[in-house]
Coordinates of C-alpha atoms and ligand atoms in Angstrom, one line a residue:
X1179 CA -34.2 -37.8 -20.1
X1180 CA -37.9 -37.7 -19.4
X1181 CA -38.8 -34.9 -17.0
X1182 CA -41.5 -35.9 -14.5
X1183 CA -43.9 -33.1 -13.6
X1184 CA -45.3 -33.6 -10.1
X1185 CA -48.1 -31.4 -8.7
X1186 CA -48.0 -30.7 -5.0
X1187 CA -50.5 -28.6 -3.2
X1188 CA -48.7 -26.4 -0.6
X1189 CA -51.8 -26.4 1.6
X1190 CA -51.9 -30.2 1.7
X1191 CA -48.5 -31.7 1.4
X1192 CA -48.4 -35.1 -0.2
X1193 CA -45.8 -36.9 1.8
X1194 CA -45.0 -39.5 -0.8
X1195 CA -44.5 -36.9 -3.5
X1196 CA -42.1 -34.9 -1.2
X1197 CA -40.2 -38.1 -0.5
X1198 CA -39.9 -38.9 -4.2
X1199 CA -38.4 -35.4 -4.9
X1200 CA -36.1 -35.7 -1.9
X1201 CA -34.8 -39.0 -3.0
X1202 CA -33.9 -37.8 -6.5
X1203 CA -32.0 -34.9 -4.9
X1204 CA -30.2 -37.3 -2.5
X1205 CA -29.2 -39.5 -5.4
X1206 CA -27.6 -36.6 -7.2
X1207 CA -30.5 -35.6 -9.5
X1208 CA -31.9 -32.2 -10.3
X1209 CA -35.4 -31.2 -9.2
X1210 CA -37.0 -27.8 -10.0
X1211 CA -38.8 -26.6 -6.8
X1212 CA -41.3 -23.8 -6.1
X1213 CA -40.2 -21.1 -3.7
X1214 CA -42.0 -17.8 -2.8
X1215 CA -39.7 -15.8 -5.0
X1216 CA -39.1 -17.8 -8.2
X1217 CA -38.8 -21.5 -9.1
X1218 CA -35.4 -22.9 -8.2
X1219 CA -33.3 -25.6 -9.8
X1220 CA -32.6 -27.8 -6.8
X1221 CA -29.5 -30.0 -6.3
X1222 CA -27.9 -31.5 -3.3
X1223 CA -25.6 -28.8 -2.0
X1224 CA -23.0 -31.0 -0.4
X1225 CA -22.3 -33.0 -3.6
X1226 CA -20.0 -31.2 -6.0
X1227 CA -21.5 -33.2 -8.9
X1228 CA -24.8 -31.5 -8.3
X1229 CA -23.1 -28.1 -8.9
X1230 CA -21.5 -29.3 -12.1
X1231 CA -24.8 -30.6 -13.4
X1232 CA -26.6 -27.4 -12.4
X1233 CA -24.1 -25.2 -14.3
X1234 CA -24.3 -27.4 -17.3
X1235 CA -28.1 -27.6 -17.5
X1236 CA -28.5 -23.8 -17.0
X1237 CA -25.7 -23.0 -19.4
X1238 CA -24.4 -20.9 -16.5
X1239 CA -20.7 -19.8 -16.1
X1240 CA -19.3 -21.7 -13.2
X1241 CA -17.8 -18.6 -11.5
X1242 CA -21.3 -17.4 -10.8
X1243 CA -22.0 -18.9 -7.4
X1244 CA -25.1 -20.7 -6.1
X1245 CA -27.4 -20.1 -3.1
X1246 CA -27.7 -22.9 -0.5
X1247 CA -31.3 -23.3 0.7
X1248 CA -31.9 -24.6 4.2
X1249 CA -35.1 -25.4 6.1
X1250 CA -34.0 -25.1 9.7
X1251 CA -31.9 -22.4 11.4
X1252 CA -29.9 -25.0 13.3
X1253 CA -28.4 -26.1 9.9
X1254 CA -26.9 -22.7 9.3
X1255 CA -23.9 -23.2 11.6
X1256 CA -22.9 -26.3 9.7
X1257 CA -22.1 -24.4 6.5
X1258 CA -20.6 -21.1 7.8
X1259 CA -17.7 -20.3 10.1
X1260 CA -18.4 -16.8 11.3
X1261 CA -21.8 -15.7 12.4
X1262 CA -22.0 -11.9 13.1
X1263 CA -24.8 -11.0 15.5
X1264 CA -26.4 -9.1 12.6
X1265 CA -27.0 -12.4 10.9
X1266 CA -29.1 -13.6 13.8
X1267 CA -31.1 -10.4 13.9
X1268 CA -31.8 -10.6 10.2
X1269 CA -32.6 -14.3 10.3
X1270 CA -35.0 -13.6 13.2
X1271 CA -36.7 -10.8 11.3
X1272 CA -36.9 -12.2 7.7
X1273 CA -36.4 -16.0 7.7
X1274 CA -38.0 -18.0 6.4
X1275 CA -38.4 -15.5 3.6
X1276 CA -36.9 -13.8 0.5
X1277 CA -33.6 -12.8 2.0
X1278 CA -30.2 -14.4 1.1
X1279 CA -27.2 -13.7 3.3
X1280 CA -23.6 -14.1 2.3
X1281 CA -21.2 -15.4 5.0
X1282 CA -17.9 -17.2 5.3
X1283 CA -18.3 -20.8 4.3
X1284 CA -17.3 -23.9 6.3
X1285 CA -15.3 -26.7 4.8
X1286 CA -18.5 -28.7 4.3
X1287 CA -19.4 -26.4 1.4
X1288 CA -17.7 -27.5 -1.8
X1289 CA -15.9 -24.7 -3.8
X1290 CA -17.8 -25.9 -6.9
X1291 CA -20.9 -24.1 -5.6
X1292 CA -19.2 -20.9 -4.5
X1293 CA -17.4 -20.3 -7.7
X1294 CA -14.1 -20.8 -5.8
X1295 CA -14.9 -18.2 -3.2
X1296 CA -14.6 -18.5 0.6
X1297 CA -18.1 -17.1 1.1
X1298 CA -21.4 -18.8 0.7
X1299 CA -24.9 -17.5 0.0
X1300 CA -27.7 -18.9 2.2
X1301 CA -31.4 -18.6 2.2
X1302 CA -34.3 -20.1 4.1
X1303 CA -37.3 -20.0 1.8
X1304 CA -40.8 -19.5 3.1
X1305 CA -42.5 -21.9 0.7
X1306 CA -43.9 -25.0 2.5
X1307 CA -43.2 -27.3 -0.5
X1308 CA -39.6 -26.0 -0.7
X1309 CA -39.1 -26.5 3.0
X1310 CA -40.4 -30.0 2.9
X1311 CA -38.3 -31.0 -0.1
X1312 CA -35.1 -29.4 1.4
X1313 CA -35.6 -31.5 4.6
X1314 CA -36.3 -34.6 2.6
X1315 CA -33.1 -34.1 0.6
X1316 CA -31.0 -33.9 3.7
X1317 CA -31.2 -30.2 4.6
X1318 CA -29.0 -28.4 2.0
X1319 CA -30.2 -27.7 -1.5
X1320 CA -28.6 -25.3 -4.0
X1321 CA -31.2 -23.6 -6.1
X1322 CA -30.4 -21.0 -8.7
X1323 CA -33.4 -19.7 -10.6
X1324 CA -34.7 -22.6 -12.8
X1325 CA -34.2 -20.9 -16.1
X1326 CA -31.7 -21.1 -18.9
X1327 CA -28.9 -18.6 -18.0
X1328 CA -29.8 -15.1 -19.2
X1329 CA -33.6 -15.8 -19.6
X1330 CA -36.2 -14.4 -17.3
X1331 CA -36.6 -16.4 -14.1
X1332 CA -39.5 -18.8 -14.0
X1333 CA -42.5 -17.9 -12.0
X1334 CA -44.6 -21.0 -13.0
X1335 CA -43.8 -24.6 -13.6
X1336 CA -44.6 -24.1 -17.3
X1337 CA -41.8 -21.6 -17.5
X1338 CA -39.4 -24.1 -16.1
X1339 CA -40.6 -26.7 -18.6
X1340 CA -40.0 -24.2 -21.4
X1341 CA -36.3 -24.0 -20.5
X1342 CA -35.4 -27.3 -18.9
X1343 CA -37.8 -30.1 -20.2
X1344 CA -35.8 -33.2 -20.9
X1345 CA -32.7 -31.9 -19.0
X1346 CA -33.7 -32.5 -15.4
X1347 CA -35.3 -35.4 -13.5
X1348 CA -38.3 -33.6 -12.1
X1349 CA -40.3 -30.3 -11.9
X1350 CA -42.5 -29.9 -8.8
X1351 CA -45.5 -27.8 -9.7
X1352 CA -47.1 -25.8 -6.9
X1353 CA -48.7 -23.1 -9.1
X1354 CA -47.6 -19.5 -9.7
X1355 CA -45.1 -18.1 -7.2
X1356 CA -46.1 -15.3 -4.8
X1357 CA -43.4 -12.7 -5.2
X1358 CA -42.1 -13.1 -8.7
X1359 CA -38.7 -11.5 -8.2
X1360 CA -35.6 -13.2 -6.7
X1361 CA -34.6 -12.7 -3.1
X1362 CA -32.7 -9.7 -1.7
X1363 CA -29.0 -10.6 -1.4
X1364 CA -27.0 -9.0 1.4
X1365 CA -23.3 -9.5 1.9
X1366 CA -22.7 -9.9 5.6
X1367 CA -18.9 -10.3 5.2
X1368 CA -18.4 -6.6 4.8
X1369 CA -18.9 -3.8 7.2
X1370 CA -21.4 -2.2 6.8
X1371 CA -23.3 -5.1 5.0
X1372 CA -24.0 -4.4 1.4
X1373 CA -27.0 -5.2 -0.8
X1374 CA -25.9 -7.0 -3.9
X1375 CA -29.3 -7.6 -5.3
X1376 CA -32.5 -5.7 -4.3
X1377 CA -35.7 -7.7 -3.7
X1378 CA -38.9 -7.6 -1.7
X1379 CA -37.0 -6.9 1.5
X1380 CA -35.8 -3.4 1.0
X1381 CA -32.8 -1.5 2.3
X1382 CA -35.1 0.4 4.7
X1383 CA -36.4 -2.9 6.2
X1384 CA -32.9 -4.2 6.7
X1385 CA -31.7 -0.9 8.2
X1386 CA -34.5 -1.0 10.7
X1387 CA -33.1 -4.2 12.1
X1388 CA -29.3 -3.9 11.9
X1389 CA -28.6 -0.2 11.2
X1390 CA -26.5 1.0 8.3
X1391 CA -26.6 -1.0 5.1
X1392 CA -25.0 0.1 1.8
X1393 CA -25.8 -0.5 -1.8
X1394 CA -23.4 -3.0 -3.4
X1395 CA -21.1 -2.4 -6.3
X1396 CA -22.3 -1.8 -9.8
X1397 CA -21.7 -3.5 -13.1
X1398 CA -18.7 -5.5 -14.1
X1399 CA -17.5 -5.5 -17.7
X1400 CA -18.4 -8.7 -19.5
X1401 CA -14.7 -9.6 -20.1
X1402 CA -13.7 -8.7 -16.5
X1403 CA -11.5 -11.2 -14.7
X1404 CA -13.0 -10.2 -11.4
X1405 CA -15.5 -12.6 -9.9
X1406 CA -19.1 -11.3 -10.0
X1407 CA -20.4 -10.5 -6.6
X1408 CA -24.0 -10.2 -7.7
X1409 CA -26.2 -11.4 -10.6
X1410 CA -26.2 -9.3 -13.7
X1411 CA -23.0 -7.5 -12.6
X1412 CA -21.2 -9.4 -15.3
X1413 CA -23.7 -11.4 -17.3
X1414 CA -26.7 -10.3 -19.2
X1415 CA -29.7 -11.2 -17.1
X1416 CA -33.4 -11.6 -17.2
X1417 CA -33.6 -10.6 -20.8
X1418 CA -36.4 -11.1 -23.3
X1419 CA -35.5 -12.0 -26.9
X1420 CA -36.9 -8.7 -28.3
X1421 CA -35.2 -5.4 -27.7
X1422 CA -36.7 -3.8 -24.5
X1423 CA -36.5 0.0 -24.1
X1424 CA -37.8 1.8 -21.0
X1425 CA -39.4 5.2 -21.7
X1426 CA -39.0 7.8 -18.9
X1427 CA -40.9 11.0 -18.2
X1428 CA -44.1 11.9 -16.6
X1429 CA -46.8 9.3 -17.1
X1430 CA -48.8 11.3 -19.7
X1431 CA -45.7 11.9 -21.8
X1432 CA -44.6 8.3 -21.5
X1433 CA -47.8 7.0 -23.0
X1434 CA -47.7 9.5 -25.8
X1435 CA -44.0 8.7 -26.6
X1436 CA -44.7 5.0 -26.5
X1437 CA -47.6 5.3 -28.9
X1438 CA -45.3 7.2 -31.3
X1439 CA -42.5 4.7 -31.0
X1440 CA -44.9 1.8 -31.6
X1441 CA -46.5 3.4 -34.7
X1442 CA -43.0 3.9 -36.2
X1443 CA -42.1 0.3 -35.7
X1444 CA -45.5 -0.9 -37.1
X1445 CA -44.9 1.2 -40.2
X1446 CA -41.7 -0.8 -40.6
X1447 CA -43.9 -4.0 -40.3
X1448 CA -42.2 -5.0 -37.0
X1449 CA -43.9 -6.8 -34.1
X1450 CA -44.1 -4.4 -31.2
X1451 CA -45.1 -4.9 -27.6
X1452 CA -46.0 -2.5 -24.8
X1453 CA -45.6 -2.9 -21.1
X1454 CA -48.4 -0.8 -19.7
X1455 CA -50.0 -0.6 -16.3
X1456 CA -53.6 -1.1 -15.2
X1457 CA -54.0 2.7 -15.0
X1458 CA -52.8 3.2 -18.6
X1459 CA -53.4 0.0 -20.7
X1460 CA -56.6 1.3 -22.3
X1461 CA -54.8 4.3 -23.7
X1462 CA -52.9 2.3 -26.3
X1463 CA -54.6 1.7 -29.6
X1464 CA -51.8 -0.2 -31.5
X1465 CA -49.3 -2.9 -30.6
X1466 CA -49.4 -5.9 -28.3
X1467 CA -50.4 -4.3 -25.0
X1468 CA -49.7 -6.1 -21.7
X1469 CA -51.1 -4.9 -18.5
X1470 CA -48.3 -5.7 -16.0
X1471 CA -50.2 -4.7 -12.8
X1472 CA -51.2 -1.7 -10.8
X1473 CA -49.2 1.4 -10.0
X1474 CA -50.9 1.5 -6.6
X1475 CA -49.9 -2.1 -5.8
X1476 CA -46.3 -2.7 -7.0
X1477 CA -46.4 -6.3 -5.8
X1478 CA -48.7 -7.1 -8.7
X1479 CA -46.1 -5.7 -11.1
X1480 CA -43.3 -7.7 -9.5
X1481 CA -45.4 -10.9 -9.8
X1482 CA -46.1 -10.4 -13.5
X1483 CA -42.9 -9.0 -14.9
X1484 CA -41.0 -12.2 -15.8
X1485 CA -44.2 -14.0 -17.1
X1486 CA -44.9 -11.0 -19.4
X1487 CA -41.3 -11.0 -20.8
X1488 CA -41.7 -14.7 -21.6
X1489 CA -45.1 -14.1 -23.3
X1490 CA -43.4 -11.5 -25.6
X1491 CA -40.8 -14.1 -26.4
X1492 CA -43.5 -16.7 -27.3
X1493 CA -45.3 -14.1 -29.5
X1494 CA -42.0 -13.3 -31.2
X1495 CA -42.2 -9.6 -30.4
X1496 CA -39.1 -7.8 -31.7
X1497 CA -39.4 -4.5 -29.9
X1498 CA -40.9 -3.8 -26.4
X1499 CA -41.5 -0.4 -25.0
X1500 CA -42.1 -0.1 -21.3
X1501 CA -43.4 2.6 -19.1
X1502 CA -41.2 3.3 -16.1
X1503 CA -42.3 1.9 -12.8
X1504 CA -42.2 3.9 -9.6
X1505 CA -39.1 2.9 -7.5
X1506 CA -40.6 2.9 -4.0
X1507 CA -40.7 -0.4 -1.9
X1508 CA -40.4 -3.4 -4.2
X1509 CA -40.3 -0.9 -7.1
X1510 CA -36.5 -0.6 -6.5
X1511 CA -36.1 -4.4 -7.3
X1512 CA -38.5 -4.1 -10.3
X1513 CA -36.5 -1.3 -11.7
X1514 CA -33.2 -3.2 -11.2
X1515 CA -34.5 -6.2 -13.1
X1516 CA -36.1 -4.1 -15.9
X1517 CA -32.9 -2.1 -16.2
X1518 CA -30.9 -5.3 -16.8
X1519 CA -33.5 -6.8 -19.1
X1520 CA -33.3 -3.6 -21.1
X1521 CA -29.5 -3.7 -21.2
X1522 CA -29.7 -0.2 -19.6
X1523 CA -31.6 1.1 -22.6
X1524 CA -33.7 4.3 -21.8
X1525 CA -35.5 6.9 -23.9
X1526 CA -36.6 10.3 -22.6
X1527 CA -40.3 10.6 -23.4
X1528 CA -40.1 14.4 -23.8
X1529 CA -37.4 14.0 -26.5
X1530 CA -39.3 11.2 -28.3
X1531 CA -42.4 13.4 -28.5
X1532 CA -40.6 16.5 -29.8
X1533 CA -38.6 14.7 -32.5
Ligands
TXA2858 O1 -34.9 -16.0 -4.8 C1 -33.9 -16.5 -5.1 O2 -32.8 -16.1 -4.5 C2 -33.9 -17.6 -6.1 C3 -34.7 -18.8 -5.5 C4 -34.7 -20.0 -6.3 O3 -34.3 -19.0 -4.2 N1 -32.6 -18.1 -6.4 C5 -31.8 -17.3 -7.2 O4 -30.5 -17.9 -7.4 O5 -32.1 -16.2 -7.6 P1 -29.5 -17.4 -8.6 O6 -28.5 -18.4 -8.6 O7 -30.3 -17.2 -9.8 O8 -29.0 -16.0 -8.0 C6 -28.1 -16.0 -6.9 C7 -27.0 -15.0 -7.1 C8 -26.0 -15.5 -8.0 O9 -26.2 -14.9 -9.3 C9 -24.7 -14.9 -7.5 O10 -24.2 -13.8 -8.2 C10 -25.1 -14.5 -6.0 O11 -26.4 -14.9 -5.8 N2 -24.2 -15.2 -5.1 C11 -24.3 -16.5 -4.7 N3 -23.3 -16.8 -3.9 C12 -22.5 -15.7 -3.7 C13 -21.3 -15.4 -3.0 N4 -20.7 -16.3 -2.3 N5 -20.8 -14.2 -3.2 C14 -21.5 -13.2 -3.9 N6 -22.6 -13.5 -4.6 C15 -23.1 -14.7 -4.5
MG2859 MG1 -31.0 -16.4 -11.7

């Protein structure tokens, strides 16, 4: 299949381009679409064939459910049966935006997209191009991140092409995404509601609107028979090809420890990368150093994380050492993705230095 790349400017929507993308979706095809979080692999949500193709193209296990994206609040009631008042409060506060809510599904929603579960995940993205394409497609579009399963999510159309060229009908290119990490997922079927995946919308922000919110369950074993309630609980996620290790300590110790680790690997003639920050990047003399963003503006780090992991892949880096990122605000979500990308691999800086 030849994948068509279609550029659309979010500030000046080209109606015929939107229509073209919408028609492909209506006819059962797959279109990668930009959203404010990451690029999504769009399919018509009400067509079970769309789900089948989505799982196949991503190489994703079919018990890992998909998010339905809507463009209008009126459409929500068609796909869910119970609507707690908290849902309306959160929708009012954060939609359109990077928040996904899990609710009880209506019969309109095929089990193919929910991994057989009675619940469905719904999000209304803030991206103008996504909104227009969803409407043109009939209002309900499933969109998992548009990467091959297990790889870092795509934050540019080029990343999507890297993974899915020749496998899908179209990639809509609207430039680099704004946020760079996937939406916050909150399960509204439990009381109190539980965060299954942290994102730009933090627990504090949610609690300000609806009161108590808890952190969802942790990791499921890879061979577990239980259905995963959140990404990365069961499957390895967001991972670069090289071995990523996060070094923890105070910042001065971290940079020293990383330099030491890098030098050891260089002596073994291995390709080594460093994830550094604007504040520290100039301190490293050896290794492939990437400046991920500023410690005083964690949004810059969120926006660059996946792109940098992909760069390391292209450069065939075998070992990557990362400084640890502060966990306030969106830092909690950054930490969550880095933890999974590293397969929970940490080293204590102090210990590295003293060895
Ligand atoms: O920001 C985002 O959410 C992006 C953009 C494209 O919108 N989409 C995204 O989709 O990250 P995906 O499929 O990569 O991650 C959605 C996760 C799934 O991994 C799944 O575990 C969880 O949401 N999920 C979906 N439906 C669920 C359900 N009914 N119950 C529990 N978890 C669910
Ligand atoms: Mg994903």
